[in-house]
């Protein structure tokens, strides 16, 4: 399925630099690396949802999907034990591939001219088509030809969108998620939905209120994206795909997911319906199945938040001291840092750290990038809080300390800062709680923390409500004790001064 | 002990001191009086290095401060200033006790951290000083739990704990009501009697005449008259001194 538009927007947004990124040149070939490592590492976005690769509703720490099956078959053919999925935002798969984060990317990536400038494509492993879906009781729309004057939903940046835009008189509604168009269709807000067949097979087919209308239209190719210099790997993958096709294994995988059709092989019948069962199962799987994964995500959130807050507090203090006491050029350097970090979105800072720095030869792992990104951003805010705190301490305090023979540094440490911190404490607590929530932004740099875990699980099970409540409670459970602690600390400090 | 020679200082275009000179001998108690804005505080702050000046020289116990008219003194200058401060104890009108420390911590902090005194010794010494100012019972209180007079006496003990060779008082009783001022003044008097070299800027003429060995009268940044209190307060030679005393004492 195509999210080309999103992808291009991202590229334009984050920087021309990434666009021009030279493919990284690993010293050993990826094939050798796979052999040495003993398993295959492939990139995809589990949040992209079913049926490509998504958390198994029965055992959410395991991924399932037709691409998971395919990756497993490829690993076996390559002679390694298993295939391990590397989680990345779909938009970032290509840049992450170029960084060398995994061996190849496979996630419904269509072959397009634009992408071919950046990556090699294997032989296609699936011919996707667009499927029209209407309400079961609607007999006025039998095929794409009947769409004139109708409200038709689709995903932004897809081939389906191009098809609809090319037809006159169709009222096209663009969505960014694949669940919502079908919801609106069932609710009567739309007359039809045109989307990639795999999506329709998973999300629309099991819905009793909806039905497929007419044969699939349009077509395109999904292929594996490979780094430009990995020609050897491409050759190997092409051979493997050909073999899987010959032996019928590919067909078996698609049949299992209800994705086999005449486009794949003129002999094959239309849909088998095992995809439908999966969604029904995920809707009824007990909610406790999801706890281990959510808790793991919460653990990552805590780790990232606490460590980056520690960085923010230390770095913020250094910035404040530089700004107030170091003199030029340090004071204006610190001021510049603060203004820049406060004046630009955290998201952009994270993108530059993770995807931008490799262009100049610095490659950070996701944990490091998240730690630095959040910490350096919040340092700017902490610094302003300290400065306000220090300025609120009467000037006579510094004079008294100095006249006792203290050096400036000692006076700051023993006299000024303890008083400044007390003044700044409520603000610092607020920032810490805010940072807890902002930590969800690091999912864009391939960190699977609590929010990311939630959206992955929710997208594949459609249980946005239950899982959402649980996730929100987890966040609350983490930040509320913090508020209590801060309140107690404030009270204690206040007592000291009375 | 303290030697001020040809001190010049201006705030922007406003010239405050244009050649102020005086000397304070060891063991002497000098009281600075004069109208508001005449420069009493500023001269004390210059001596203690809290204020820069434009030219002239200040010597404290043999250590010379030169015209440090730079916004940011060099490292050596900063160290010279610090050595001077170690010779001097300073008491401010606003007390400036450290609010986040107990009375005992206020008094032991600098001896421990600056002089490297052992904790036990610092505490023993602090208790002695607190006894002297009649505040042994308040060692564990925080400044905000004390009256103004008690706070100012702690501030004096805090300065004395550094074993200074001279004490500078900048209007130590101006923010106190008369009863509390009395407690503070008797502590200062005791110090002077013990032979501590002392400079006091004050508006308390009664106290000045009683405690001073010598009075220096400031007006508009200049010393207009200097002499023993018996002479200054009974037969001032300079007209402006007489006018000033008339105003504050309502006599002559
Ligand atoms: N930071 C400053 N900037 C500009 N002018 C100042 C500054 N500090 C003091 N002055 C001026 O210097 C003069 C002397 O002030 P100073 O505080 O030494 O007077 P004082 O004799 O202590 O007065 P008071 O009896 O009211 O305490 C005053 O005219 C004051 O306005
Ligand atoms: Mg004054």
XYZ file of C-alpha atoms and ligand atoms in Angstrom:
782
model
C 0.000 0.000 0.000
C 1.335 3.399 -0.823
C 2.011 6.104 1.673
C 4.200 7.869 -0.820
C 2.825 11.292 -0.054
C 3.501 10.939 3.652
C 6.930 9.709 2.838
C 7.681 12.643 0.570
C 6.329 15.149 3.061
C 8.626 13.701 5.638
C 11.603 13.934 3.359
C 10.844 17.534 2.498
C 10.233 18.299 6.135
C 13.188 16.802 7.835
C 15.873 17.977 5.506
C 17.294 17.880 2.085
C 20.367 16.433 3.746
C 18.689 13.137 4.444
C 17.439 13.150 0.890
C 20.975 13.399 -0.384
C 22.267 10.897 2.094
C 24.910 8.719 0.612
C 24.180 5.048 1.177
C 26.257 3.816 4.059
C 29.050 1.513 3.051
C 29.423 -1.374 5.452
C 32.811 -2.998 5.339
C 31.452 -6.507 5.070
C 28.546 -7.285 2.805
C 25.120 -7.625 4.345
C 25.011 -11.288 3.336
C 28.165 -11.971 5.332
C 26.758 -10.020 8.228
C 23.570 -12.077 8.284
C 25.556 -15.305 8.294
C 27.788 -14.100 11.073
C 24.911 -12.822 13.164
C 23.001 -16.057 12.711
C 19.651 -14.424 12.063
C 17.982 -12.100 9.606
C 17.121 -8.540 10.703
C 14.381 -6.945 8.613
C 12.764 -3.560 8.959
C 9.027 -2.917 9.047
C 6.369 -1.030 10.975
C 4.110 -3.217 13.050
C 1.806 -0.249 13.490
C 1.144 -0.304 9.747
C -1.139 -3.066 10.848
C -2.592 -6.238 9.560
C -2.091 -8.289 7.561
C 1.485 -7.237 6.741
C 3.153 -7.584 10.131
C 1.365 -6.966 13.413
C 1.343 -8.185 17.036
C -0.345 -11.530 17.475
C -3.514 -10.872 19.479
C -3.091 -14.124 21.366
C 0.492 -13.450 22.231
C 1.186 -9.767 21.540
C 4.918 -10.016 22.024
C 5.035 -12.086 18.809
C 4.546 -10.610 15.394
C 2.426 -12.296 12.776
C 1.445 -11.383 9.230
C 2.136 -12.527 5.719
C 5.388 -10.612 5.612
C 6.463 -12.236 8.870
C 5.877 -15.612 7.260
C 7.730 -14.502 4.173
C 10.688 -13.213 6.212
C 10.811 -16.544 8.027
C 10.944 -18.433 4.733
C 13.700 -16.131 3.453
C 15.734 -16.630 6.630
C 15.451 -20.382 6.244
C 16.559 -20.202 2.631
C 19.500 -17.981 3.619
C 20.538 -20.712 6.036
C 20.020 -18.780 9.290
C 17.914 -19.648 12.331
C 15.255 -16.996 12.300
C 14.085 -13.599 11.113
C 13.895 -10.763 13.638
C 11.809 -7.692 12.936
C 13.289 -4.247 13.580
C 10.548 -1.795 14.456
C 10.578 1.500 12.556
C 7.999 4.093 11.609
C 6.884 3.277 8.079
C 7.860 6.733 6.897
C 11.392 6.171 8.137
C 12.031 2.720 6.742
C 14.071 3.894 3.768
C 16.312 6.318 5.721
C 16.782 3.682 8.399
C 17.729 1.156 5.723
C 20.296 3.602 4.380
C 21.675 4.059 7.883
C 22.255 0.333 8.025
C 19.828 -0.345 10.901
C 18.735 -3.663 9.372
C 19.427 -5.927 6.405
C 16.471 -4.950 4.254
C 13.037 -3.393 4.488
C 9.887 -5.309 3.623
C 6.570 -3.707 4.487
C 4.257 -3.200 1.573
C 6.801 -0.931 -0.051
C 5.755 -0.309 -3.644
C 8.259 -0.030 -6.423
C 8.327 3.626 -7.436
C 10.758 5.651 -9.512
C 11.393 7.987 -6.632
C 12.417 5.176 -4.302
C 14.597 3.566 -6.914
C 16.884 6.556 -6.629
C 17.602 5.477 -3.062
C 17.385 1.724 -2.917
C 17.542 -1.482 -4.912
C 14.350 -3.476 -5.228
C 14.146 -7.244 -5.221
C 11.843 -9.045 -7.618
C 8.263 -8.249 -6.537
C 6.712 -10.627 -4.055
C 3.129 -9.461 -4.329
C 0.916 -7.842 -6.930
C -1.393 -5.560 -5.051
C -4.671 -4.315 -6.421
C -7.279 -1.886 -5.249
C -10.571 -3.204 -3.923
C -13.819 -1.267 -3.842
C -15.903 -1.801 -0.696
C -19.502 -0.647 -0.159
C -22.232 -1.159 2.420
C -23.888 -4.546 2.214
C -27.325 -3.044 1.603
C -26.089 -0.805 -1.200
C -26.788 -2.191 -4.639
C -26.290 1.038 -6.560
C -22.500 0.652 -6.756
C -21.347 -2.447 -8.569
C -17.936 -1.291 -9.740
C -15.636 1.679 -9.936
C -17.629 2.918 -12.908
C -20.601 3.711 -10.641
C -18.761 6.144 -8.389
C -19.819 9.344 -10.077
C -21.302 11.740 -7.533
C -20.487 9.424 -4.626
C -18.429 10.083 -1.527
C -15.453 7.729 -1.691
C -12.797 7.343 0.991
C -9.190 6.285 0.583
C -5.737 6.613 2.135
C -3.519 9.568 1.425
C -0.743 8.887 -1.052
C -2.054 5.594 -2.356
C -2.470 4.371 -5.910
C -6.178 4.195 -5.082
C -6.130 7.917 -4.467
C -4.536 8.482 -7.862
C -7.226 6.367 -9.515
C -10.042 8.250 -7.777
C -8.535 11.649 -8.507
C -8.299 10.700 -12.158
C -12.047 10.062 -12.367
C -14.375 12.964 -12.929
C -17.236 13.753 -10.599
C -16.099 11.613 -7.669
C -16.145 13.215 -4.250
C -12.858 11.915 -2.770
C -12.243 11.902 1.000
C -8.632 11.381 2.050
C -7.794 9.577 5.319
C -4.475 8.947 7.025
C -5.418 5.717 8.830
C -6.772 2.521 7.329
C -9.404 1.832 9.963
C -11.319 5.088 9.800
C -12.506 4.980 6.160
C -14.304 1.687 6.811
C -15.811 3.003 10.026
C -17.174 6.045 8.221
C -18.448 3.832 5.414
C -20.345 1.624 7.867
C -21.761 4.755 9.537
C -23.004 6.103 6.199
C -20.614 9.033 6.058
C -19.103 7.526 2.909
C -20.658 5.641 -0.008
C -17.592 3.539 -0.828
C -13.950 2.951 0.044
C -11.199 2.111 -2.423
C -8.013 0.686 -0.879
C -5.261 -1.883 -1.328
C -6.670 -5.386 -1.349
C -4.703 -6.637 1.687
C -6.214 -3.875 3.782
C -9.698 -4.528 2.496
C -9.253 -8.241 3.109
C -8.287 -7.735 6.720
C -10.391 -4.804 7.858
C -13.478 -4.729 5.593
C -14.155 -8.333 4.729
C -15.006 -9.523 8.267
C -17.351 -6.555 8.788
C -20.900 -7.842 8.197
C -22.096 -4.364 7.262
C -19.714 -4.172 4.302
C -19.094 -6.074 1.074
C -16.685 -6.092 -1.828
C -17.992 -4.487 -4.999
C -16.650 -5.631 -8.348
C -13.244 -7.032 -9.206
C -9.983 -5.447 -8.033
C -8.730 -2.524 -10.121
C -5.347 -1.013 -10.770
C -2.223 -2.779 -9.755
C 1.257 -2.306 -8.424
C 4.136 -4.290 -6.995
C 5.444 -4.781 -3.486
C 9.136 -5.555 -3.327
C 11.908 -5.799 -0.769
C 13.993 -2.616 -0.450
C 17.729 -3.274 -0.320
C 20.693 -0.946 0.158
C 22.086 0.247 -3.169
C 25.442 -1.444 -2.796
C 23.995 -4.791 -1.723
C 23.754 -6.267 -5.214
C 24.828 -9.647 -3.912
C 21.967 -9.704 -1.433
C 19.538 -8.659 -4.151
C 20.634 -11.553 -6.321
C 20.183 -13.977 -3.471
C 16.735 -12.613 -2.555
C 15.588 -12.801 -6.174
C 16.612 -16.456 -6.309
C 14.855 -17.195 -3.042
C 11.629 -15.453 -4.087
C 11.646 -17.328 -7.376
C 12.078 -20.602 -5.526
C 9.304 -19.824 -3.059
C 7.028 -19.008 -5.959
C 7.977 -22.194 -7.865
C 7.475 -24.466 -4.903
C 4.133 -22.870 -4.095
C 5.180 -21.744 -0.651
C 4.468 -18.112 -1.508
C 1.000 -19.083 -2.614
C 0.439 -20.965 0.634
C 1.408 -17.916 2.657
C -0.943 -15.650 0.717
C -3.721 -18.151 0.928
C -3.314 -18.346 4.649
C -3.847 -14.582 4.838
C -6.594 -14.489 2.244
C -4.435 -12.538 -0.144
C -4.185 -14.924 -3.044
C -5.915 -13.820 -6.231
C -5.790 -14.132 -9.970
C -3.407 -11.246 -10.123
C -0.860 -13.447 -8.390
C -1.586 -16.455 -10.474
C -4.335 -16.815 -13.051
C -5.079 -20.286 -11.733
C -5.868 -19.268 -8.225
C -9.358 -18.721 -6.984
C -10.316 -15.501 -5.239
C -10.135 -15.209 -1.489
C -9.651 -17.754 1.151
C -10.834 -16.237 4.374
C -8.385 -16.968 7.099
C -7.609 -13.228 7.471
C -11.136 -12.786 8.713
C -10.630 -15.239 11.501
C -7.585 -13.435 12.740
C -9.412 -10.168 13.195
C -12.308 -11.880 14.961
C -9.858 -13.556 17.278
C -8.069 -10.331 18.051
C -11.377 -8.700 18.901
C -12.137 -11.352 21.477
C -8.652 -12.100 22.860
C -8.577 -11.530 26.647
C -7.208 -8.101 27.470
C -4.631 -9.511 29.872
C -2.771 -10.901 26.852
C -1.639 -7.365 26.116
C -0.308 -6.491 29.552
C 3.227 -7.871 29.235
C 3.847 -5.813 26.105
C 2.315 -2.643 27.512
C 4.333 -3.029 30.703
C 7.492 -3.507 28.702
C 6.652 -0.337 26.773
C 6.062 1.469 30.075
C 9.467 0.284 31.270
C 11.108 1.796 28.218
C 9.179 5.026 28.814
C 10.390 5.205 32.423
C 13.969 4.464 31.429
C 14.012 7.112 28.717
C 12.222 9.732 30.808
C 14.292 9.338 33.953
C 17.622 9.266 32.175
C 16.846 12.214 29.922
C 15.488 14.205 32.862
C 18.767 13.608 34.653
C 20.577 14.921 31.600
C 18.206 17.899 31.345
C 18.782 18.835 34.976
C 22.570 18.657 34.746
C 22.932 20.276 31.353
C 20.343 22.916 32.261
C 22.339 23.848 35.337
C 25.514 24.165 33.292
C 23.731 26.380 30.780
C 22.425 28.621 33.544
C 25.828 29.005 35.156
C 27.453 29.741 31.794
C 24.786 32.248 30.996
C 24.897 34.072 34.316
C 28.538 33.902 35.316
C 30.879 32.860 32.505
C 30.970 36.059 30.489
C 31.324 36.269 26.718
C 31.335 34.273 24.536
C 29.948 31.534 26.783
C 26.952 33.491 27.969
C 25.645 34.178 24.496
C 26.446 30.649 23.386
C 24.297 29.373 26.238
C 21.572 31.888 25.408
C 21.701 30.814 21.767
C 21.389 27.163 22.723
C 18.385 27.873 24.908
C 16.607 29.970 22.304
C 17.225 27.485 19.500
C 16.105 24.484 21.498
C 13.023 26.262 22.772
C 12.224 27.723 19.388
C 12.231 24.516 17.320
C 9.996 21.445 17.592
C 11.306 18.510 19.564
C 10.265 16.262 16.699
C 12.611 17.997 14.278
C 15.440 17.820 16.815
C 14.893 14.070 17.135
C 14.871 13.581 13.370
C 18.093 15.511 12.965
C 19.780 13.581 15.764
C 18.767 10.192 14.488
C 18.512 10.510 10.725
C 20.497 13.680 10.087
C 23.704 13.041 11.999
C 24.589 9.864 10.066
C 25.046 12.133 7.041
C 28.018 13.667 8.760
C 29.295 10.374 10.024
C 27.747 10.210 13.513
C 25.394 7.302 13.964
C 23.512 7.127 17.257
C 21.509 4.129 18.340
C 17.833 4.806 19.087
C 18.241 4.770 22.885
C 21.114 7.235 22.734
C 19.283 9.489 20.292
C 16.152 9.477 22.453
C 18.170 10.188 25.608
C 20.082 13.042 24.011
C 17.105 14.406 22.096
C 14.776 14.676 25.077
C 17.519 15.625 27.522
C 19.005 18.384 25.404
C 15.588 19.787 24.623
C 14.413 19.849 28.218
C 17.757 21.260 29.370
C 16.768 24.523 27.707
C 13.580 24.688 29.764
C 15.268 23.620 32.998
C 17.881 26.288 32.454
C 15.247 28.997 32.276
C 13.672 27.711 35.484
C 16.994 27.798 37.317
C 17.720 31.263 36.044
C 14.382 32.526 37.312
C 15.109 30.776 40.620
C 18.571 32.267 40.960
C 17.330 35.730 40.076
C 14.676 35.407 42.757
C 17.312 34.900 45.479
C 18.029 38.315 47.047
C 21.337 39.816 45.952
C 22.385 40.231 49.577
C 22.754 36.455 49.858
C 25.622 36.408 47.392
C 27.210 39.450 49.056
C 26.989 37.878 52.489
C 28.571 34.671 51.199
C 31.353 36.538 49.421
C 32.092 38.695 52.441
C 32.598 35.491 54.433
C 35.450 34.698 52.077
C 33.589 32.166 49.958
C 34.542 31.882 46.315
C 31.781 32.477 43.835
C 31.462 28.794 43.002
C 31.143 27.776 46.627
C 28.650 30.547 47.284
C 26.562 29.348 44.345
C 26.676 25.759 45.438
C 26.012 26.237 49.124
C 23.969 29.415 49.322
C 22.340 30.422 46.053
C 21.409 27.167 44.333
C 19.705 25.495 47.307
C 17.411 28.500 47.539
C 16.972 28.745 43.768
C 16.061 25.082 43.461
C 13.303 25.452 46.011
C 11.811 28.250 43.949
C 12.218 26.275 40.726
C 10.975 22.966 42.087
C 7.300 23.193 41.095
C 8.337 24.069 37.550
C 10.843 21.244 37.406
C 8.199 18.748 38.516
C 5.806 19.989 35.888
C 8.515 19.587 33.276
C 9.267 16.076 34.411
C 5.627 15.103 34.076
C 5.519 16.772 30.671
C 8.661 14.917 29.655
C 7.026 11.620 30.594
C 4.340 12.345 28.069
C 6.655 13.890 25.468
C 8.710 10.721 25.579
C 6.068 9.219 23.289
C 7.603 11.307 20.500
C 10.694 9.121 20.443
C 8.672 6.422 18.706
C 9.572 8.276 15.489
C 13.160 7.207 15.953
C 12.424 3.515 16.222
C 11.981 3.375 19.998
C 9.090 1.120 20.971
C 7.883 2.718 24.167
C 4.446 2.801 25.750
C 2.552 4.927 23.235
C 4.099 3.095 20.308
C 3.221 -0.246 21.841
C -0.331 0.955 22.308
C -0.775 2.157 18.754
C 0.740 -1.050 17.371
C -1.614 -3.212 19.407
C -4.623 -0.999 18.830
C -4.139 -0.760 15.069
C -4.144 -4.502 14.692
C -6.952 -5.308 17.135
C -9.096 -2.193 16.746
C -9.428 -2.096 20.535
C -8.507 1.573 20.676
C -10.768 2.196 23.637
C -9.836 -0.525 26.112
C -6.152 -0.457 25.312
C -6.228 3.344 25.331
C -7.683 3.457 28.829
C -5.108 0.961 30.073
C -2.278 2.920 28.476
C -3.537 6.185 29.923
C -3.749 4.573 33.352
C -0.183 3.377 33.037
C 0.975 6.906 32.231
C -1.027 8.285 35.116
C 0.372 5.639 37.424
C 3.845 6.814 36.549
C 3.351 10.567 36.759
C 1.040 10.828 39.749
C 3.525 9.479 42.335
C 5.895 12.044 40.932
C 3.455 14.857 41.676
C 3.002 13.520 45.206
C 6.731 13.265 45.751
C 7.291 16.791 44.518
C 4.567 18.142 46.739
C 6.144 16.501 49.757
C 9.549 17.843 48.850
C 8.151 21.330 48.460
C 6.493 21.127 51.844
C 9.687 19.980 53.477
C 11.727 22.768 51.930
C 9.133 25.295 52.943
C 9.359 24.150 56.547
C 13.107 24.798 56.515
C 12.555 28.427 55.754
C 9.865 29.272 58.272
C 44.909 48.481 59.797
C 42.577 49.995 57.180
C 43.982 52.670 54.959
C 41.950 54.512 52.308
C 43.885 56.866 50.088
C 42.590 59.235 47.414
C 39.502 57.163 46.622
C 37.646 58.117 43.432
C 34.384 56.570 42.368
C 31.498 57.542 40.162
C 28.240 55.969 39.113
C 28.082 56.819 35.449
C 28.188 60.577 35.216
C 27.510 60.982 38.947
C 30.739 61.487 40.803
C 30.475 60.172 44.334
C 34.011 60.154 45.783
C 36.615 62.610 44.546
C 39.627 61.840 46.664
C 38.492 60.377 49.981
C 41.309 59.437 52.407
C 41.300 58.190 55.994
C 42.931 55.637 58.194
C 41.722 53.262 60.885
C 44.249 52.055 63.447
C 44.263 48.652 65.049
C 41.781 48.492 67.933
C 40.105 51.728 66.914
C 36.321 52.143 66.687
C 35.395 54.541 63.913
C 31.802 55.630 63.344
C 30.659 57.024 59.997
C 27.754 59.464 60.087
C 26.212 61.795 57.553
C 23.046 62.379 55.566
C 21.405 59.677 53.511
C 23.208 59.177 50.214
C 26.440 60.697 51.454
C 28.442 57.531 50.692
C 28.838 55.754 54.067
C 27.676 52.379 52.783
C 29.623 52.720 49.578
C 32.894 53.344 51.347
C 32.412 50.241 53.520
C 31.534 48.194 50.465
C 34.610 49.441 48.643
C 36.799 48.353 51.539
C 35.230 44.900 51.432
C 35.586 44.599 47.663
C 31.817 44.429 47.106
C 32.006 47.649 45.128
C 34.598 48.611 42.507
C 36.234 52.026 42.437
C 37.920 54.113 39.757
C 41.216 55.160 41.292
C 43.010 55.421 44.614
C 44.130 52.686 46.941
C 42.678 50.759 49.843
C 44.954 48.718 52.091
C 43.631 46.237 54.637
C 46.133 44.586 56.988
C 48.845 45.177 54.450
C 46.944 43.816 51.441
C 46.384 46.411 48.751
C 43.245 46.799 46.641
C 43.838 48.988 43.632
C 41.408 50.670 41.379
C 39.530 47.600 40.308
C 37.233 49.268 37.885
C 36.733 46.211 35.729
C 33.380 44.518 35.571
C 35.062 41.150 35.793
C 38.235 41.145 37.843
C 41.109 38.902 36.798
C 41.758 35.776 38.764
C 44.551 37.370 40.821
C 42.369 40.382 41.608
C 39.558 38.139 42.720
C 41.971 36.280 44.980
C 43.298 39.550 46.460
C 39.762 40.669 47.194
C 39.076 37.363 48.872
C 42.169 37.674 51.065
C 40.975 41.108 52.132
C 37.526 39.743 52.915
C 39.093 37.074 55.095
C 40.543 39.856 57.243
C 37.193 41.601 57.571
C 33.810 40.707 58.991
C 30.819 42.429 57.414
C 27.379 42.956 58.922
C 24.555 44.219 56.719
C 21.472 46.231 57.448
C 19.328 43.375 56.072
C 21.169 40.636 58.084
C 21.387 38.404 54.978
C 21.384 35.185 56.981
C 21.158 32.030 54.872
C 17.473 31.123 55.201
C 17.899 27.451 54.299
C 20.405 26.807 57.107
C 19.915 26.638 60.846
C 21.547 29.214 63.094
C 24.335 26.772 63.881
C 24.895 25.988 60.192
C 24.963 29.694 59.374
C 27.779 30.143 61.863
C 29.764 27.004 60.984
C 29.395 27.017 57.198
C 32.220 29.381 56.286
C 34.751 28.187 58.903
C 34.303 24.614 57.658
C 34.164 25.305 53.939
C 36.481 28.285 53.675
C 38.964 27.865 56.508
C 38.860 24.064 56.436
C 38.121 23.924 60.140
C 37.059 20.543 61.548
C 33.327 20.145 62.034
C 33.565 19.496 65.771
C 35.815 22.466 66.324
C 33.575 24.730 64.235
C 30.519 23.656 66.184
C 32.224 24.170 69.541
C 33.357 27.618 68.471
C 29.922 28.484 67.146
C 28.316 27.490 70.457
C 30.740 29.781 72.259
C 29.780 32.696 70.028
C 26.088 31.929 70.386
C 26.491 31.933 74.141
C 28.199 35.294 73.916
C 25.238 36.790 72.083
C 22.781 35.008 74.347
C 21.305 32.724 71.704
C 22.554 29.262 72.701
C 18.965 28.035 72.774
C 18.360 28.930 69.145
C 21.148 26.918 67.548
C 18.745 24.617 65.715
C 16.251 27.314 64.683
C 15.978 28.670 61.182
C 16.478 32.405 60.624
C 12.822 32.955 59.804
C 11.950 31.721 63.299
C 14.010 34.482 64.938
C 13.234 38.144 65.649
C 15.109 40.805 63.714
C 17.402 41.556 66.622
C 18.226 37.893 67.104
C 18.940 37.515 63.402
C 21.328 40.462 63.438
C 23.163 39.039 66.427
C 23.518 35.708 64.586
C 24.894 37.630 61.614
C 27.513 39.146 63.910
C 28.413 35.725 65.294
C 28.651 34.397 61.737
C 31.159 37.111 60.827
C 33.145 36.666 64.036
C 33.417 32.916 63.458
C 35.834 33.697 60.642
C 38.182 35.323 63.178
C 38.403 38.654 61.324
C 40.884 41.340 62.251
C 38.291 44.073 61.799
C 34.512 44.336 61.627
C 32.466 46.509 59.264
C 28.885 47.334 60.248
C 26.599 48.960 57.691
C 23.667 50.385 59.611
C 23.267 47.256 61.711
C 20.170 48.487 63.551
C 18.304 50.518 60.939
C 15.718 47.862 60.235
C 15.107 47.056 63.907
C 12.734 48.594 66.401
C 14.451 50.346 69.340
C 14.232 47.485 71.829
C 15.837 45.010 69.461
C 18.351 47.575 68.324
C 19.471 47.817 71.928
C 20.364 44.119 72.087
C 22.431 44.417 68.931
C 24.172 47.584 70.018
C 25.225 46.070 73.306
C 26.829 43.172 71.434
C 28.758 45.634 69.255
C 29.744 47.663 72.298
C 31.122 44.554 73.934
C 33.209 43.855 70.805
C 34.619 47.370 70.791
C 35.442 47.075 74.477
C 37.346 43.887 73.742
C 39.493 45.865 71.323
C 38.090 44.763 67.974
C 38.934 47.170 65.150
C 35.523 48.420 64.042
C 33.917 50.642 61.435
C 30.233 51.422 61.861
C 27.981 53.386 59.527
C 24.966 54.449 61.537
C 22.189 56.948 62.107
C 22.116 56.192 65.870
C 23.797 59.313 67.190
C 23.507 58.284 70.836
C 25.215 55.009 70.164
C 27.817 56.726 67.968
C 28.813 59.168 70.677
C 29.011 56.415 73.227
C 31.004 53.795 71.331
C 33.109 55.765 68.859
C 36.777 56.465 69.357
C 36.541 58.740 66.357
C 33.685 60.027 64.189
C 33.940 60.675 60.474
C 31.248 62.900 58.973
C 30.394 62.315 55.313
C 28.464 64.664 53.101
C 27.926 64.254 49.361
C 30.804 61.836 49.065
C 33.368 63.874 50.968
C 34.652 63.766 54.521
C 33.694 67.154 55.903
C 34.854 66.701 59.459
C 36.515 64.133 61.670
C 37.226 64.080 65.379
C 36.421 62.491 68.729
C 32.700 62.206 69.520
C 32.992 64.647 72.429
C 34.021 67.360 70.015
C 31.841 66.451 67.000
C 28.626 66.148 68.974
C 29.138 69.188 71.189
C 31.117 71.706 69.145
C 31.265 70.793 65.454
C 33.589 73.097 63.542
C 31.971 72.757 60.166
C 28.637 74.415 59.400
C 27.301 71.464 57.426
C 28.027 69.077 60.318
C 26.132 71.377 62.604
C 23.193 71.545 60.196
C 23.172 67.759 59.857
C 23.214 67.166 63.590
C 20.507 69.808 64.039
C 18.337 67.942 61.651
C 18.779 64.476 63.174
C 18.963 65.483 66.820
C 16.717 68.520 66.711
C 19.074 70.679 68.752
C 21.711 73.439 68.438
N 24.387 50.992 42.266
C 24.308 52.340 42.293
N 24.075 53.006 41.145
C 24.003 54.346 41.134
N 24.134 55.086 42.213
C 24.377 54.495 43.377
C 24.469 53.072 43.483
N 24.709 52.754 44.761
C 24.757 53.909 45.445
N 24.562 54.961 44.607
C 24.565 56.346 44.969
O 25.725 56.622 45.723
C 25.421 57.532 46.749
C 25.942 57.006 48.078
O 25.128 55.912 48.480
P 25.345 55.188 49.886
O 24.438 54.020 49.919
O 26.791 54.933 50.058
O 24.885 56.296 50.895
P 24.714 56.141 52.474
O 25.495 57.223 53.055
O 24.989 54.773 52.901
O 23.157 56.463 52.638
P 22.142 55.849 53.703
O 22.399 56.575 54.963
O 20.803 56.187 53.140
O 22.402 54.405 53.767
C 23.935 57.778 46.724
O 23.714 59.031 46.102
C 23.407 56.679 45.871
O 22.310 57.139 45.121
Mg 23.841 53.156 53.681
